[in-house]
Structures are given as structure tokens and as C-alpha cells.
Short mmCIF file of C-alpha atoms in Angstrom, two decimals:
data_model
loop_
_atom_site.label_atom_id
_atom_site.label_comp_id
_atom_site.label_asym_id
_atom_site.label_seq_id
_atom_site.Cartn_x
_atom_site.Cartn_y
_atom_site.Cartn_z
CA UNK A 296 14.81 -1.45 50.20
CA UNK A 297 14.49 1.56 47.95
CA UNK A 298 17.05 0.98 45.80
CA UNK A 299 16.09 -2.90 44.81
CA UNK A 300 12.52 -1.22 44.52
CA UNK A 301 13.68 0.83 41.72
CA UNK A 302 16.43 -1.61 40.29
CA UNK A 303 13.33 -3.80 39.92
CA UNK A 304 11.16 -1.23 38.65
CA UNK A 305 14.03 0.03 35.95
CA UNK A 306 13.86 -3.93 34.96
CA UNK A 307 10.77 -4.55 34.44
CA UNK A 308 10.37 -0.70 32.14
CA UNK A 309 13.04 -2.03 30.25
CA UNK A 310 11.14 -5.13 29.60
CA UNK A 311 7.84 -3.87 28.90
CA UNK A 312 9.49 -1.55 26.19
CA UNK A 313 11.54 -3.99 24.10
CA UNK A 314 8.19 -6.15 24.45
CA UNK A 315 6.22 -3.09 22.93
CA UNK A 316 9.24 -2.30 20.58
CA UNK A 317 8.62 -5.96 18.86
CA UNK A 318 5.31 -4.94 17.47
CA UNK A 319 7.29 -2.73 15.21
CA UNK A 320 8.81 -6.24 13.79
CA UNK A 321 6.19 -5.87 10.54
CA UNK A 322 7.07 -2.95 9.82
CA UNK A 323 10.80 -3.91 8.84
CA UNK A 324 12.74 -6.69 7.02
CA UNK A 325 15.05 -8.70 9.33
CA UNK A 326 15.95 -8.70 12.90
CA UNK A 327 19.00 -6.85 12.91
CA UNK A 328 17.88 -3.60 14.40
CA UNK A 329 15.41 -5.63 17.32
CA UNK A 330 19.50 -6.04 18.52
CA UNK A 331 20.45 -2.41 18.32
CA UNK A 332 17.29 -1.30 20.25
CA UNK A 333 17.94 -3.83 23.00
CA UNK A 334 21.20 -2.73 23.78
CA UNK A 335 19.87 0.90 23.08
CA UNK A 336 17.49 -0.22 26.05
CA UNK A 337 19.42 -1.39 28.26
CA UNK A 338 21.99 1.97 27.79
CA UNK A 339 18.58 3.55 29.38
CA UNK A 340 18.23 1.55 31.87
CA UNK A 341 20.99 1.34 33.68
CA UNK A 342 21.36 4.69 33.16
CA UNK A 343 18.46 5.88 34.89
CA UNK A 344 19.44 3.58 37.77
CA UNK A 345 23.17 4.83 38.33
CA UNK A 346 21.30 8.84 37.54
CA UNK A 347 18.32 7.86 40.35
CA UNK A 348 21.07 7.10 42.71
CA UNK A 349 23.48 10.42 41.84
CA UNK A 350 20.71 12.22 41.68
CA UNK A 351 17.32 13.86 43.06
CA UNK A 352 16.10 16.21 40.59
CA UNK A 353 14.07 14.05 37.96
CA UNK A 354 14.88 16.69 35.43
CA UNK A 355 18.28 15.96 35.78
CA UNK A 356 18.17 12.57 35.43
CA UNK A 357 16.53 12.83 31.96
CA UNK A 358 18.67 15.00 30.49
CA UNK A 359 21.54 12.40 31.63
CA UNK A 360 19.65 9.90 29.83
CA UNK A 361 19.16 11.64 27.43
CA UNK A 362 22.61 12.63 26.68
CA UNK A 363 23.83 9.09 27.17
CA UNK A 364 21.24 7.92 24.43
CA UNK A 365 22.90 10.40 22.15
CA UNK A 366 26.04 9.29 22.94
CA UNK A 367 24.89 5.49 22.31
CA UNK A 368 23.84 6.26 19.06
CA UNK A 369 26.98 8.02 17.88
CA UNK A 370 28.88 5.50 19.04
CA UNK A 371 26.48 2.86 17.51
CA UNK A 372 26.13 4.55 14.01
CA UNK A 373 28.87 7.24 13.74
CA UNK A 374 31.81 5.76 15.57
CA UNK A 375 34.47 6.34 12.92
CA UNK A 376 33.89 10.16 13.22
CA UNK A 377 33.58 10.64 16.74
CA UNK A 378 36.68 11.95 16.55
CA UNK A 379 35.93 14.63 13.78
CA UNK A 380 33.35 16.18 16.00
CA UNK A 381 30.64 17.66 14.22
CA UNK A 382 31.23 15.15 11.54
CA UNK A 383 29.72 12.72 13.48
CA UNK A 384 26.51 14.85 14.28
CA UNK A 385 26.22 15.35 10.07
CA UNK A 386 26.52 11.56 9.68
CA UNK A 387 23.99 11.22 12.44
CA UNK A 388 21.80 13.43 10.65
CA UNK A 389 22.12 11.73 7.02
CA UNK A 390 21.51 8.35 8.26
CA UNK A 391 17.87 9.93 9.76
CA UNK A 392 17.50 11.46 6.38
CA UNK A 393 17.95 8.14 4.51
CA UNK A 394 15.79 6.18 6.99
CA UNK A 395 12.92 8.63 6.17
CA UNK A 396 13.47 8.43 2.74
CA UNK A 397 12.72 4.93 2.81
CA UNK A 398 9.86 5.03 4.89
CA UNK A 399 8.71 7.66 1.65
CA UNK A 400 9.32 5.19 -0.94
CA UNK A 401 8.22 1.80 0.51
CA UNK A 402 5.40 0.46 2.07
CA UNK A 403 5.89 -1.97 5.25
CA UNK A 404 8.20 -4.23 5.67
CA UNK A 405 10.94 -1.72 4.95
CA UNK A 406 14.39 -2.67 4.03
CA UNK A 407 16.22 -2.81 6.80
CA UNK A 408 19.31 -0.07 5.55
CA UNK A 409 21.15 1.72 8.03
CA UNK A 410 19.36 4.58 8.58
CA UNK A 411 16.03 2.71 9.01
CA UNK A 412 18.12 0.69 12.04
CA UNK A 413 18.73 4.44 13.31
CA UNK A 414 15.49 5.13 13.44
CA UNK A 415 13.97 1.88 15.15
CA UNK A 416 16.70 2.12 17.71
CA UNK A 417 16.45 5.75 18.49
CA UNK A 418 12.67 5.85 19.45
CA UNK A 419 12.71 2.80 21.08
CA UNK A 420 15.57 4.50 23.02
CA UNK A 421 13.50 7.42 23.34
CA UNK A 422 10.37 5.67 24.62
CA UNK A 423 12.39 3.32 27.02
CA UNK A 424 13.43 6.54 28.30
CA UNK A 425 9.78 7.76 28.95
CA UNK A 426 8.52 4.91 30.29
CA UNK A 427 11.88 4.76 32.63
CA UNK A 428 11.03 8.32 33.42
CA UNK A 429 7.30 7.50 34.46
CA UNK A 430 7.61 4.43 36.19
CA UNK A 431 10.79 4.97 37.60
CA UNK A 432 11.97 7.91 38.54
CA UNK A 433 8.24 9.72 38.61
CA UNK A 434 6.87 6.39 40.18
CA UNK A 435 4.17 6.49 37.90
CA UNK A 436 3.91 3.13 36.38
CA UNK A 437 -0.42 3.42 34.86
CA UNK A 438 0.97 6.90 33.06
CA UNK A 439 3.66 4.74 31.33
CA UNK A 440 1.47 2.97 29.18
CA UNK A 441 0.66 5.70 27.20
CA UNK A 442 4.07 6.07 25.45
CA UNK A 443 3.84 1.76 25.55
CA UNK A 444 0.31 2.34 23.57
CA UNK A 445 2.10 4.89 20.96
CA UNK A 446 4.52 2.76 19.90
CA UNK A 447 1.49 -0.19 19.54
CA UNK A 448 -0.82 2.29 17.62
CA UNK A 449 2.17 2.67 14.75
CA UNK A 450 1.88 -0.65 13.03
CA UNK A 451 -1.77 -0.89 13.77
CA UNK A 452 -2.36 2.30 11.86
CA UNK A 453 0.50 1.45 9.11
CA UNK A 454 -0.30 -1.77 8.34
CA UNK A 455 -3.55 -2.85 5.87
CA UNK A 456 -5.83 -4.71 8.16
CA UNK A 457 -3.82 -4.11 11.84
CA UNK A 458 -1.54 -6.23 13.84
CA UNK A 459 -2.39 -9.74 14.31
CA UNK A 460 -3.68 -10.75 17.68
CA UNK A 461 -0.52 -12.53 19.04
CA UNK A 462 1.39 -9.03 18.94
CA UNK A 463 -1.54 -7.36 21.54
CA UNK A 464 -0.56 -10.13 23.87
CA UNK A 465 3.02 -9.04 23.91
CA UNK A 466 2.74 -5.59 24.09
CA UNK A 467 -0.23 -5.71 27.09
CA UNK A 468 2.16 -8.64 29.11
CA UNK A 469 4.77 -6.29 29.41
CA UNK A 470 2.75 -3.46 30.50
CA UNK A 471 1.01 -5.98 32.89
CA UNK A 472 4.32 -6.97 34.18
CA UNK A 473 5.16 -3.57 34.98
CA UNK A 474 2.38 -3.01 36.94
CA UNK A 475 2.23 -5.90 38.63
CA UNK A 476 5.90 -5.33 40.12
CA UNK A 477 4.98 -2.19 41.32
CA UNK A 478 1.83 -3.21 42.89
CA UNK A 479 4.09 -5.51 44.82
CA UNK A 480 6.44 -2.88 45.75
CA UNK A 481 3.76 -0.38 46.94
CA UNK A 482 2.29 -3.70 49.28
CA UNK A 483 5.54 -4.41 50.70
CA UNK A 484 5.97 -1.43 51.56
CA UNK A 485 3.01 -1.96 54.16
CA UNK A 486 5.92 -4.32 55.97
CA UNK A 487 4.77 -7.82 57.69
CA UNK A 488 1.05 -6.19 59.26
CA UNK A 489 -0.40 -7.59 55.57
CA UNK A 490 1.52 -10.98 56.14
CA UNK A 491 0.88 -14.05 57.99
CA UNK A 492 0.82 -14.08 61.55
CA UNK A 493 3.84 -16.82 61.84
CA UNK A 494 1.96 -19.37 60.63
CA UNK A 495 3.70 -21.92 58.47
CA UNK A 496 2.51 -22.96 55.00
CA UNK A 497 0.50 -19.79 54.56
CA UNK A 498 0.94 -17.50 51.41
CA UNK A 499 1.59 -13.97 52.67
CA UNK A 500 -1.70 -11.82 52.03
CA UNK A 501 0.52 -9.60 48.75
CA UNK A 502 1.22 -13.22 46.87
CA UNK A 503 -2.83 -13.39 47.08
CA UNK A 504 -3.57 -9.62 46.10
CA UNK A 505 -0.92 -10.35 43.49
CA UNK A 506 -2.52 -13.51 42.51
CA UNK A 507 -5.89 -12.21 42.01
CA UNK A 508 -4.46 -9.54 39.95
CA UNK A 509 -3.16 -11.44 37.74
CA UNK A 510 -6.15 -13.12 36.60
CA UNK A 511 -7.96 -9.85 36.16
CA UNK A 512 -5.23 -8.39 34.37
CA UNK A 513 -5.21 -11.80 32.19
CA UNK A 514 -8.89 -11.91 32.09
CA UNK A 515 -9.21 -8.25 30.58
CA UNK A 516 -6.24 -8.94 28.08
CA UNK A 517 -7.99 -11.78 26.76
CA UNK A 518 -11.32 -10.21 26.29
CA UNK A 519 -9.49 -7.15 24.64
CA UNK A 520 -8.73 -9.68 21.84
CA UNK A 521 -11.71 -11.62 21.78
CA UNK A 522 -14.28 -9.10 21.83
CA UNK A 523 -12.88 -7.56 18.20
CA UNK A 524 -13.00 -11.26 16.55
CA UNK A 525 -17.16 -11.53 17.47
CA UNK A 526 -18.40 -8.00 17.57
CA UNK A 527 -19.20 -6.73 14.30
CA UNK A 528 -17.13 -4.05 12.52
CA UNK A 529 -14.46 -4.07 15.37
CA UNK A 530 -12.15 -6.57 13.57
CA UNK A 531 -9.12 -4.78 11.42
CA UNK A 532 -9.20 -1.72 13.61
CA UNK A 533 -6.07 -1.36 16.20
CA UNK A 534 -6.26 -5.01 17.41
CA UNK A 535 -6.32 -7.64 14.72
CA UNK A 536 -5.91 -8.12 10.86
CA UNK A 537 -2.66 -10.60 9.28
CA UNK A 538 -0.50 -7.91 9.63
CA UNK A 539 0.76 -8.73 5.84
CA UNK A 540 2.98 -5.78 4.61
CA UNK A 541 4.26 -5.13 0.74
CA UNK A 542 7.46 -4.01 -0.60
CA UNK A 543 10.67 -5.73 0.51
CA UNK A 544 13.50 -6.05 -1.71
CA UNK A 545 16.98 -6.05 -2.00
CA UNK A 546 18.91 -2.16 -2.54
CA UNK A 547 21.61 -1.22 -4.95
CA UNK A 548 20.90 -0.79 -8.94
CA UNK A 549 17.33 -2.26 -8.19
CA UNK A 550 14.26 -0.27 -6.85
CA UNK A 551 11.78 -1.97 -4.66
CA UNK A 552 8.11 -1.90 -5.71
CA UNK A 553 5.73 -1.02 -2.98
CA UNK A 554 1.83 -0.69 -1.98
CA UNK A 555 0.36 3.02 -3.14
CA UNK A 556 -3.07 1.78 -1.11
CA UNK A 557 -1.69 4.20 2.08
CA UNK A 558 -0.92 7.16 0.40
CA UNK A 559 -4.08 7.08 -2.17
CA UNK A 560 -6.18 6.63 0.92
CA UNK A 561 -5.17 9.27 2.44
CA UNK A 562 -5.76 11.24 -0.80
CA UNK A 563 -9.29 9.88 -1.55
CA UNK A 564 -10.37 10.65 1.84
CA UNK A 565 -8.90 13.92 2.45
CA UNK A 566 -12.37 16.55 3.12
CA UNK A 567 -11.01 18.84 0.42
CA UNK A 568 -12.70 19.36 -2.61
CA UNK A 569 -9.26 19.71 -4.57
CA UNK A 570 -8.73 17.99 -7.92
CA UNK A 571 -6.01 16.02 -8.01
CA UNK A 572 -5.00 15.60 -11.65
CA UNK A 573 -6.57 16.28 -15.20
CA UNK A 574 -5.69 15.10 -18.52
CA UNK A 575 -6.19 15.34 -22.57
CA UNK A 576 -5.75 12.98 -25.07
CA UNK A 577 -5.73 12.45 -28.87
CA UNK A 578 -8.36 9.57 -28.53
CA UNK A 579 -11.58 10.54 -28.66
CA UNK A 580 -13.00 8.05 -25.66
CA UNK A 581 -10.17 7.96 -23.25
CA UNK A 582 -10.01 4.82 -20.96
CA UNK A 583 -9.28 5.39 -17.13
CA UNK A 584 -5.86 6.60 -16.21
CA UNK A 585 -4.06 3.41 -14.60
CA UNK A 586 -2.24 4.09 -11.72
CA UNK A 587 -1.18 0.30 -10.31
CA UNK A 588 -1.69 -3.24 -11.31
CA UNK A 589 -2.48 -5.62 -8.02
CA UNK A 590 -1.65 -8.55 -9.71
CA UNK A 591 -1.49 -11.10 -6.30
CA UNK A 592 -4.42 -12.02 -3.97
CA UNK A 593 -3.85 -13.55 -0.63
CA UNK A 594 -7.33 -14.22 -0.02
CA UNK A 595 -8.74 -11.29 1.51
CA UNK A 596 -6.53 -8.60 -0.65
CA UNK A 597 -5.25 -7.65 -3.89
CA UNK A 598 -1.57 -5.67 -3.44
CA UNK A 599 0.72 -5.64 -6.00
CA UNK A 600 3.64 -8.58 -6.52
CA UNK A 601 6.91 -7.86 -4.80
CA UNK A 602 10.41 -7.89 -6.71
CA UNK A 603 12.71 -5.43 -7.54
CA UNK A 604 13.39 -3.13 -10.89
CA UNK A 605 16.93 -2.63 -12.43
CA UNK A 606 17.49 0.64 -12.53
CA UNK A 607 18.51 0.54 -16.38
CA UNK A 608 14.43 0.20 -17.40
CA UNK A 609 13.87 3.67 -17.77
CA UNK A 610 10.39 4.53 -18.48
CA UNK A 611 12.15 7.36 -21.37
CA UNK A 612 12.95 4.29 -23.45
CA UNK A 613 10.44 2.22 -25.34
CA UNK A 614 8.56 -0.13 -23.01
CA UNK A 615 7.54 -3.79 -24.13
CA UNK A 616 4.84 -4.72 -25.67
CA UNK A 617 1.64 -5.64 -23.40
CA UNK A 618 1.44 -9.04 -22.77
CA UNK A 619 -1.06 -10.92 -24.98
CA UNK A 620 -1.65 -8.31 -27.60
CA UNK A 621 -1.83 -10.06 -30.96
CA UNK A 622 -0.16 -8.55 -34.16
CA UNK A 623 -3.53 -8.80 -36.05
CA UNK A 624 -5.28 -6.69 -33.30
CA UNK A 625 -5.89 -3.20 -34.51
CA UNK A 626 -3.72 -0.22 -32.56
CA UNK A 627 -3.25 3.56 -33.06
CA UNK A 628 -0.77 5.64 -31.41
CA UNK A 629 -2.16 8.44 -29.68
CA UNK A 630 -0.77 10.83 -26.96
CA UNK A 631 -1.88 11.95 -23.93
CA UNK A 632 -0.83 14.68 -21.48
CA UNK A 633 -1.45 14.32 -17.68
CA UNK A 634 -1.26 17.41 -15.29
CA UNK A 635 -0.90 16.46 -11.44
CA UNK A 636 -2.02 18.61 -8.80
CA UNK A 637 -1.78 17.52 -5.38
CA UNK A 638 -1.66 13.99 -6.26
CA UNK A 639 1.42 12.55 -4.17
CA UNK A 640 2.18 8.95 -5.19
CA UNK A 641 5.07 7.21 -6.31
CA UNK A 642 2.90 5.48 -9.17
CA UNK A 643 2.84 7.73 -12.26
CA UNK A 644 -0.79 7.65 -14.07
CA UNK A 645 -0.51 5.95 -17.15
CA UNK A 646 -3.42 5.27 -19.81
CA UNK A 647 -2.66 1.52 -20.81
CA UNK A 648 -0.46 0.50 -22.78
CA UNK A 649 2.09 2.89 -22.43
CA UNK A 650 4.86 3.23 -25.04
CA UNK A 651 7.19 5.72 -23.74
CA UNK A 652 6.53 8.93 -21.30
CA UNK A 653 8.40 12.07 -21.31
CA UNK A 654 8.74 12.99 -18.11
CA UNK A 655 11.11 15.05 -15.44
CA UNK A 656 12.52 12.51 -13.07
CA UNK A 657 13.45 8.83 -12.75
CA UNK A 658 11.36 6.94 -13.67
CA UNK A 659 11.27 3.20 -14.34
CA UNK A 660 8.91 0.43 -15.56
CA UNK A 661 8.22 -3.02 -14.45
CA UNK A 662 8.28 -5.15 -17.46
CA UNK A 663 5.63 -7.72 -16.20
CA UNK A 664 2.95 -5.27 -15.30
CA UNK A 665 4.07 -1.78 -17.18
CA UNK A 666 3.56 -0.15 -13.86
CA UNK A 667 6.19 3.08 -13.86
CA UNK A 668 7.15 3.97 -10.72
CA UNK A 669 9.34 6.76 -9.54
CA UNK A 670 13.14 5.96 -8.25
CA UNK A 671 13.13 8.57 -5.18
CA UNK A 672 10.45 11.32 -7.25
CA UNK A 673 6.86 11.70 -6.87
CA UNK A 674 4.05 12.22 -8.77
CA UNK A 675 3.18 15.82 -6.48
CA UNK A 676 3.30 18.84 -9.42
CA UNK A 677 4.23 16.49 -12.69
CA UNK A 678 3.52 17.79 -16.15
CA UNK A 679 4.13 14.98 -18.69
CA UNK A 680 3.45 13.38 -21.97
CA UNK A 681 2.50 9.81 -22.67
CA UNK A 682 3.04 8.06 -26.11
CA UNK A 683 0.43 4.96 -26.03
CA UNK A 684 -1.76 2.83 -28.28
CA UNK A 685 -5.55 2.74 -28.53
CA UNK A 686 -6.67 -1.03 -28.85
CA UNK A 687 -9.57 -1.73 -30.70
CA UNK A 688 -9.53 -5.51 -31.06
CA UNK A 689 -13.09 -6.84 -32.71
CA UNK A 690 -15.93 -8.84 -30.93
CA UNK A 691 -14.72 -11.58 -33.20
CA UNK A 692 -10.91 -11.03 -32.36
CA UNK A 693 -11.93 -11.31 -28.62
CA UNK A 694 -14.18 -14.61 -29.36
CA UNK A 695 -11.51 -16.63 -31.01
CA UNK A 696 -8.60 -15.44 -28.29
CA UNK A 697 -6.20 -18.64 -27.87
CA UNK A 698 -5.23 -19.03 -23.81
CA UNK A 699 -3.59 -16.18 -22.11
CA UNK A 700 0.04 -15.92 -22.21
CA UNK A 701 2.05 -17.38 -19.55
CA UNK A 702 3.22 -13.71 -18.37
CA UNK A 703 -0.61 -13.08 -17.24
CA UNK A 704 -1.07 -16.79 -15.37
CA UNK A 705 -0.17 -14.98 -12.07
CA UNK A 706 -3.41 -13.25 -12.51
CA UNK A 707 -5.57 -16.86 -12.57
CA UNK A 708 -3.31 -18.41 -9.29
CA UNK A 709 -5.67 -18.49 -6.10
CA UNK A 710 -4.24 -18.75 -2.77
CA UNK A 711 -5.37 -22.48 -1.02
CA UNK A 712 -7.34 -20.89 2.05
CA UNK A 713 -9.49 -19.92 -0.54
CA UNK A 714 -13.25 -21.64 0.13
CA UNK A 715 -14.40 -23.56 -2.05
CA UNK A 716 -17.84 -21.90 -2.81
CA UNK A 717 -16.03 -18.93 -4.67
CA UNK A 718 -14.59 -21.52 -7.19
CA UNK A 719 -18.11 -23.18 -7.68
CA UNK A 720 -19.78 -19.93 -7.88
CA UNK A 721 -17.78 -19.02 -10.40
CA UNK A 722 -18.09 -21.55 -12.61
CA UNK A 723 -22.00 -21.65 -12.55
CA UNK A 724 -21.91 -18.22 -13.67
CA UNK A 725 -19.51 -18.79 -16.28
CA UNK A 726 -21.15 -21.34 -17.85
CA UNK A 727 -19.59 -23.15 -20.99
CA UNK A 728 -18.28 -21.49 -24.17
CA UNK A 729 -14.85 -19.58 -25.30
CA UNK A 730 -13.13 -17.57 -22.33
CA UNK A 731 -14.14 -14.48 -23.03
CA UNK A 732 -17.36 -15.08 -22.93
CA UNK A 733 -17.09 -16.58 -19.87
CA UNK A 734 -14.93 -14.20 -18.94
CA UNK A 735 -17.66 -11.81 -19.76
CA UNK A 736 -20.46 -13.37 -18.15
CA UNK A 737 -18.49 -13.21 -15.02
CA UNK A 738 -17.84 -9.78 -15.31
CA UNK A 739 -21.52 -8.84 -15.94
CA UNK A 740 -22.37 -10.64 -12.79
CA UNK A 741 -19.83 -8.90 -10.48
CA UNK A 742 -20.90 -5.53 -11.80
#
């Protein structure tokens, strides 16, 4: 009886960890490594049951585990040098170099390379082991959750506006299901005084307990994602948001552009009074540094467009001309030189529009937006030099604009969700004339 107890118990903290492990799906392209982790899993698993069974020391049976998870990966990811020995370990070790790396220049959903598949697999590996350990071998199934909950609070912190709602659901059934089989264990263990007395037709008393728990445990699931969607200023916190993610994009001689709204968070709210850059210039009214251009709006965000960058438009070279400046629209060159402090961003600070930058590093430009942005470098400690022009187009230049080029039309597209009373509002504001002054009028109103 104790051994299906904890054959059913290993099940079911298998289960409720590859259902936790899925609400790391957002955070990475593809499906490839939701594979590796299930077999990574069920290594862990039955591991811990053949261990349980071998063994009485729960100590012992982690350290199996854990050795055997080692083992899985090296045969997963470094197979072809098992036989070198330490080789293996070094590729081991790369591969969770390279995955980090990645998680350091992109924003969620990663591309799914190798070493980002090492990484998924290995701490869901790791936290199937924990919750294997707890529920398990400890017997501990309520203490479980906790490593269940870490792996739930990743993507809610990571990604802009939290996990959608449907992802909750998952991660909370498994944990429910894990309880709920060990519930039933810990009743039957009472034998037949808590069933019926012979009687046909009757439900033994457990199937009600376990009945009734179920519709408390359902009941308190559902109200965990309802209250956030009514109560004011709980929605996009852990449970919630479209879970929408920037920066996917194929590898190779291209360079994937990503969101910088994480990291400059972080930055902006650090406590610190610490300046992060400063900056001179040959014009004598400097406009704002430019760090990104969000150029696409889903309807509740701006984030910047997602493609990829040959790695041949190196920001050293001359960069194109802006998009809709004129050749009768008065420019001077003028230089500027940026120092960064503690300013960690893979987004170089540009005044706009740049012609070329001198700068250590690789860096490239995107020839639709002039955003540079660093292939594997960071801004963190950059001293550089900026050769741009200083527009000074007149008020009657501006009037008489003709329609913006077709390179800027991305920047007039609206998603279809979008309600209606935006696109009314905005044209009452507007009012009739040429488009920059209603362009201007607009403008004036938002401010």
C-alpha cells in the first residue's frame, strides 16, 4: 500500500511540475525544449521512486537524483563528449553561458538556441526534483508549492503586464491535483472505519471529503483570477496582463531587436541618486538623447517592431538618411559626445539623426528606425562620439509638408480592438487644415 502511495504521489509531482513548467512557454520561441523538460521530468521521477525504494535516508535519495539529472543532461546536450570526460562538463558549461547570454540580449520570447533549451530543461529538472523531494519522499505535499509558485512568479515578473489568466489555471490545477491525491492517500490510510457500512450504492465517506474539496479548491482558484479583473489596481500584477513578449528572430549574421523597457525600469527606479550618463554637443540647444523608437502599438502598449539586423550595418559606416527629410530643409552637422555611467542597456543614446558614431564595440543600426543597438556589448562605461545633423526646417517648410513617406506609415496603423472613441476624439481635436497643424493641435492637447 505504501509503495502505490508514493508511485502515485511521484505521478502526480511530476505532473504538477511540467504543468507549472508551461507557464515558462512566453518566455521562449517554440516548443522544442517543453520536450526536453518532460523527459528531464520524468528522469526525476522515476528516479526518486526506484531511490525511495533502495533507500531510507532522504538525503540520499536527492543526491541520486541529483546525480542522475546531471547525467540526463550530459547525455541530452553533451553526448558526443561523454567520452572525453571533462570535455563534456566544459561543453555543459558553454551551452549555460550562451543561454544566459541570450537572456542578456533579448527580451521575452527568447530564441530558442541550444543553450536556452539547457536552461529551461535543467530547472525544470531541478524543481521537479524539489517538489519530488517535498511531496514525496518528505511527504510534504502544501510545502511543494512554493518551488511550483517560483517557477509561476518568473514570467509574471518578466513579462510587461503578467501572465494571462488561462496560465494561473494551469499552474494552480496541478498543484490542486497534487494535493488532492495525497489527501486521498492520508484518508485511506484510515482503512474501511471512514467507509460505508456494506451498504450498496453508497459513495465511500473519502469520495465525499474528496468531492467537497474539490469545489473549494476550484472555488478559491477561480476567485484568485476573478478578484484581480474587478478590484482596482490588482490587474497586471502576478496574475493577469496578455502576456505579449518582444524580440524573436531568427540567429546567424542577423541580430534580433528587443524591448529595453525591463532594463531602463530597473534603472529609473533604482533609489540611488547616481547619474547615469552626461553629454556635450556643438549645438547650442541640444534635443533629448534618443534611446529607442516604439514604432508598433497593440492597443494598450507601444514596444518596438520585431525583425532582425544583418550584421553588415555597422553603425561606424554612414547611416541613411531619416526618413522624410526634404533636400530643401535646412541641416548642420554638429557633434556630440556622450559619457555613460551606470547606464546598462543594449540601446546606445543617440541625438536624432545620427550620421555615424565612433564607438568601441559592435554596433549596428536598423535602417527603418536608426535605432543602434549593440551585437553582444552594452552601453555600461561607453565613451563615444556622434556625427549628426541639427534640423531646422521653417514654420512654412512644416505647413506645406506633402504626406509622410511610406517608411513612417507603420507609425499611423492602429490595431482593430482599438475603440472607436479614440479615433473620434481625435479627429475633433484635430480639426481641418494641413497635417501638421493638425498634427499640432493634437499634440497641444495631449500635453
Amino acid at each position: 500500500m505504501r509503495h502505490g502511495s508514493d508511485e502515485r504521489i511521484a505521478v502526480t509531482s511530476a505532473l504538477a511540475s511540467l504543468l507549472a513548467a508551461l507557464t515558462l512557454c512566453p518566455l521562449v520561441s517554440g516548443v522544442t525544449w517543453v520536450f526536453v523538460a518532460a523527459i528531464v521530468v520524468v528522469t526525476m521521477m522515476v528516479t526518486g521512486i526506484i531511490a525511495r525504494q533502495l533507500l531510507r535516508w532522504w538525503p540520499a535519495v536527492a543526491a541520486v537524483q541529483l546525480l542522475v539529472l546531471l547525467l540526463t543532461l550530459l547525455v541530452l546536450f553533451a553526448r558526443s563528449r561523454i567520452v572525453e570526460g571533462p570535455a563534456a562538463f566544459d561543453l555543459l558549461r558553454h551551452l549555460v553561458e550562451a543561454g544566459f547570454q541570450v537572456t542578456r540580449e533579448q527580451a521575452p520570447p527568447v530564441e530558442s538556441t541550444q543553450g536556452i533549451v539547457l536552461l529551461m530543461a535543467g530547472s525544470t529538472g531541478l524543481i521537479a526534483l524539489l517538489v519530488d523531494l517535498l511531496a514525496a519522499t518528505l511527504r510534504q505535499p502544501a510545502l511543494a508549492g512554493l518551488p511550483l509558485l517560483a517557477v509561476y512568479c518568473v514570467p509574471a515578473a518578466l513579462l510587461d503586464g503578467g501572465l494571462p489568466w488561462y496560465y494561473f489555471l494551469v499552474a494552480a490545477s496541478g498543484f490542486l491535483v497534487l494535493l488532492t491525491a495525497d489527501s486521498s492517500d492520508r484518508v485511506r490510510g484510515w482503512g474501511r472505519v471512514l467507509a460505508s457500512s456494506g451498504q450498496t450504492g453508497r459513495r465511500p465517506a473519502d469520495g465525499g471529503m474528496a468531492a467537497g474539496g474539490r469545489r473549494v479548491g476550484a472555488a478559491v482558484v477561480l476567485m484568485a483570477v476573478a478578484i484581480p479583473a474587478v478590484v482596482p489596481g490588482l490587474s497586471n500584477q502576478i496574475i493577469g496582463g496578455n502576456g505579449d513578449g518582444d524580440g524573436s528572430g531568427p540567429g546567424g549574421r542577423t541580430i534580433t531587436r528587443i524591448n529595453p523597457i525591463l532594463d531602463l525600469r530597473k534603472d529609473l527606479t533604482s533609489r540611488r541618486d547616481t547619474p547615469l550618463l552626461n553629454y556635450t554637443s556643438s549645438v547650442e540647444n541640444p534635443a533629448p538623447l534618443r534611446i529607442v523608437t516604439s514604432d508598433l502599438f497593440n492597443g494598450k502598449v507601444w514596444a518596438p517592431s520585431i525583425a532582425s539586423i544583418p550584421r553588415s550595418q555597422k553603425a561606424r559606416n554612414a547611416l541613411p538618411v531619416p526618413p522624410g527629410l526634404g533636400e530643401d530643409v535646412t541641416t548642420t552637422q554638429a557633434t556630440t559626445e556622450i559619457n555613460i555611467g551606470p547606464l546598462n542597456e543594449t540601446y546606445l543614446p543617440l541625438p536624432y539623426p545620427a550620421q555615424s558614431v565612433n564607438v568601441r564595440g559592435d554596433w549596428l543600426y536598423d535602417a527603418t528606425t536608426l535605432n543602434v543597438i549593440g551585437d553582444g556589448v552594452t552601453t555600461e562605461g561607453l565613451n563615444y562620439t556622434v556625427t549628426h545633423l541639427d534640423v531646422q526646417p521653417t514654420a512654412r517648410q512644416l505647413e506645406e509638408s506633402s504626406a509622410a513617406p511610406a517608411a513612417l506609415s507603420k507609425y499611423l496603423s492602429l490595431p482593430p480592438s482599438l475603440p472607436v472613441v479614440i479615433g473620434d476624439t481625435a479627429r475633433r481635436i484635430a480639426k481641418d487644415g494641413s497635417d501638421y497643424a493638425k498634427a499640432a493641435r493634437l499634440q497641444r492637447w495631449l500635453r
